[in-house]
């Protein structure tokens, strides 16, 4: 490990103003959806956002990214959390959900400060059993808006029997489309669904590819930047603007690699993680930069809003959209739904999740010096098998630490403890604070 | 032996019972982690399904496998596996219910030696018309996997027999619950819980014999205690018989319940259909739903309220395992629906062990309040 202060060229992303515009536009569109004649849909952001597209213009208020953005601002998050708690949602429940529900109970929308944007309906995906389905049932009950949710065998350790599970999910999605037609009174246009799906697959593949480009030393992107781009990769992935942006971003990242432009000029220790960060404590990344630490990625956003392919030899490579996989072309609603279901089931975030294997693969791919896993008390799903992941990484020769906190509830993040844990880990890696420049 | 004593003995010596059964019959014993595991299919394959429960002792060996944010029940259950207390199991089955207990299944599979493991995809969207046909297929695959494990096919007759035994068991336990509607219930809540838990651990045919004997004896049973306040126990996983017993020493009787070791386990029967797998699937789809399966429409609340009214309940103890988010969603609406119907509630959060001192004070105050309301 180097002990002198390495210096790389650095500069902000050229496409950053565009990214900012897309993010702000999206959150504004949510607030003005009704005036703009657009349908406002709310639900789990891990759901397939292309599905409401057949209804025409719509905007999607994704619960988790909203909860994350709110978490970043304790002055809004704490009252929201308290409002949710006052309604009986306890402090150990999904933190994103409490930020979202609290905003709804307070009738305050974080991004404009105006009233909470009441959706036309909720359309969810149930896979975590600790949130999703019950979360939007709470919205449906409080706001009196229609609610549909489909169920999916997402996760790990399923004993095969794939085909019948795919059929079960597809059958619910067909019902979901008919249901959306009924509650909106609109005719569903399958062409629009197909177009949105193409964007969805393409954005996911591009975002996955971009995340993997961070294997370069120095890393062209850091986690902070990637998190700021997340609303595009996650919430607009069904839109053409997201595909266009990802193409531009990919080219720029490749240029940065060619020119040796780093995200963190002081990079001398590369860390990665499994989960989203404690959103209220993003300044920890800045602080750790003073040690020369660059967080090069997080597994969850690489495979949640992105798509990559984990190969049997333990490597990870970019994924390609269905048309480049030789899958049958989408011409009808049936084709579209079957392609989507196949995509979901073959997705690393889908049917047969292997967190341990994935973490080892990305750790090696990203050339990390260590993994800082986050025991996130705000999300039961994400901690499944965390200790086994730690063992798997150690077995693969990757140093690893686990730090604790809550991604969405700043009251449950002991910043000193987090830094103590990570700094002690760095000390073990031979990394100390850089001298002031 | 008195049937209630027999239940107590099986519950206390559950591992010995299973080992003896195995020796006696030469059959295999299959552990299940959730009441959505279709026990009748296991039974039809000539095997003994047993519910895996915790031991309510403190232990820290699960910390290396399951984070502290998961519910105490799932950690306590895993501890039993890690301690080797279920070393006689020939298989472990789980039916998807919640993230917490799935951790137990995965860790058991990875860290406790066991040859056969099976994770059933129990739909959460039970209100979808697609859930029954899907589950029918899922159960058919499960039956075939068990047949392979057993080394013999599972015939229609085997299934019919299992359905009959299981339906009888449910019917008999329902009859006993029915008797608890009396002003002076002939059986305490602790005894009823022991009966249900024994049913989750025993060969149902044997359990049925004890139930028949109990049904014959109960009308003449002399109850040498005051009923006191009529309570209902509502919540998540619950097998803490000692807690129930201690509450009942405070001038109260649990007359009915709605949790995993009570009505939610046995309440509904299988309605015969030509396709036996479809009939069994329908029972699991339509049974009283547990919270993560109660959407988009809430159906659980009305079921719970109806029970409370039918059993003339005066107060409800709502409980949940700590960190049990599925049930946390239901606590506020349950409190509300009972309040709307003038039935007071007391909420308690359970850990592996019960802080009885604290609970006792709160329960006594609750019972005093109930007495006052009645006066
Ligand atoms: S608990 Fe985790 S997986 Fe579940 S809804 Fe919340 S963030 Fe999503
Ligand atoms: S008690 Fe709650 S959290 Fe625990 S296994 Fe049961 S439903 Fe899941």
PDB file of C-alpha atoms and ligand atoms in Angstrom, chain B residues 71 73 98 100-101 236-237 321 324 326-327, ligand 2:
ATOM      1  CA  UNK B  71     -36.976 -10.755  15.386  1.00  0.00           C
ATOM      2  CA  UNK B  73     -38.194 -15.684  17.377  1.00  0.00           C
ATOM      3  CA  UNK B  98     -41.256 -12.891   6.095  1.00  0.00           C
ATOM      4  CA  UNK B 100     -36.775 -12.495   9.230  1.00  0.00           C
ATOM      5  CA  UNK B 101     -37.614 -16.154   9.345  1.00  0.00           C
ATOM      6  CA  UNK B 236     -47.313 -12.673  15.824  1.00  0.00           C
ATOM      7  CA  UNK B 237     -45.487 -15.847  16.741  1.00  0.00           C
ATOM      8  CA  UNK B 321     -41.984 -10.034  18.633  1.00  0.00           C
ATOM      9  CA  UNK B 324     -41.432  -7.870  13.672  1.00  0.00           C
ATOM     10  CA  UNK B 326     -45.045  -7.469   9.381  1.00  0.00           C
ATOM     11  CA  UNK B 327     -47.048  -7.273  12.591  1.00  0.00           C
TER      12      UNK B 327
HETATM   13  S1  LIG C   2     -42.567 -13.017  14.518  1.00  0.00           S
HETATM   14 FE1  LIG C   2     -42.799 -11.538  12.851  1.00  0.00          FE
HETATM   15  S2  LIG C   2     -40.738 -11.099  12.125  1.00  0.00           S
HETATM   16 FE2  LIG C   2     -40.661 -12.947  13.350  1.00  0.00          FE
HETATM   17  S3  LIG C   2     -40.862 -14.609  11.908  1.00  0.00           S
HETATM   18 FE3  LIG C   2     -42.932 -14.138  12.625  1.00  0.00          FE
HETATM   19  S4  LIG C   2     -43.765 -12.627  11.191  1.00  0.00           S
HETATM   20 FE4  LIG C   2     -41.554 -12.731  10.879  1.00  0.00          FE
END
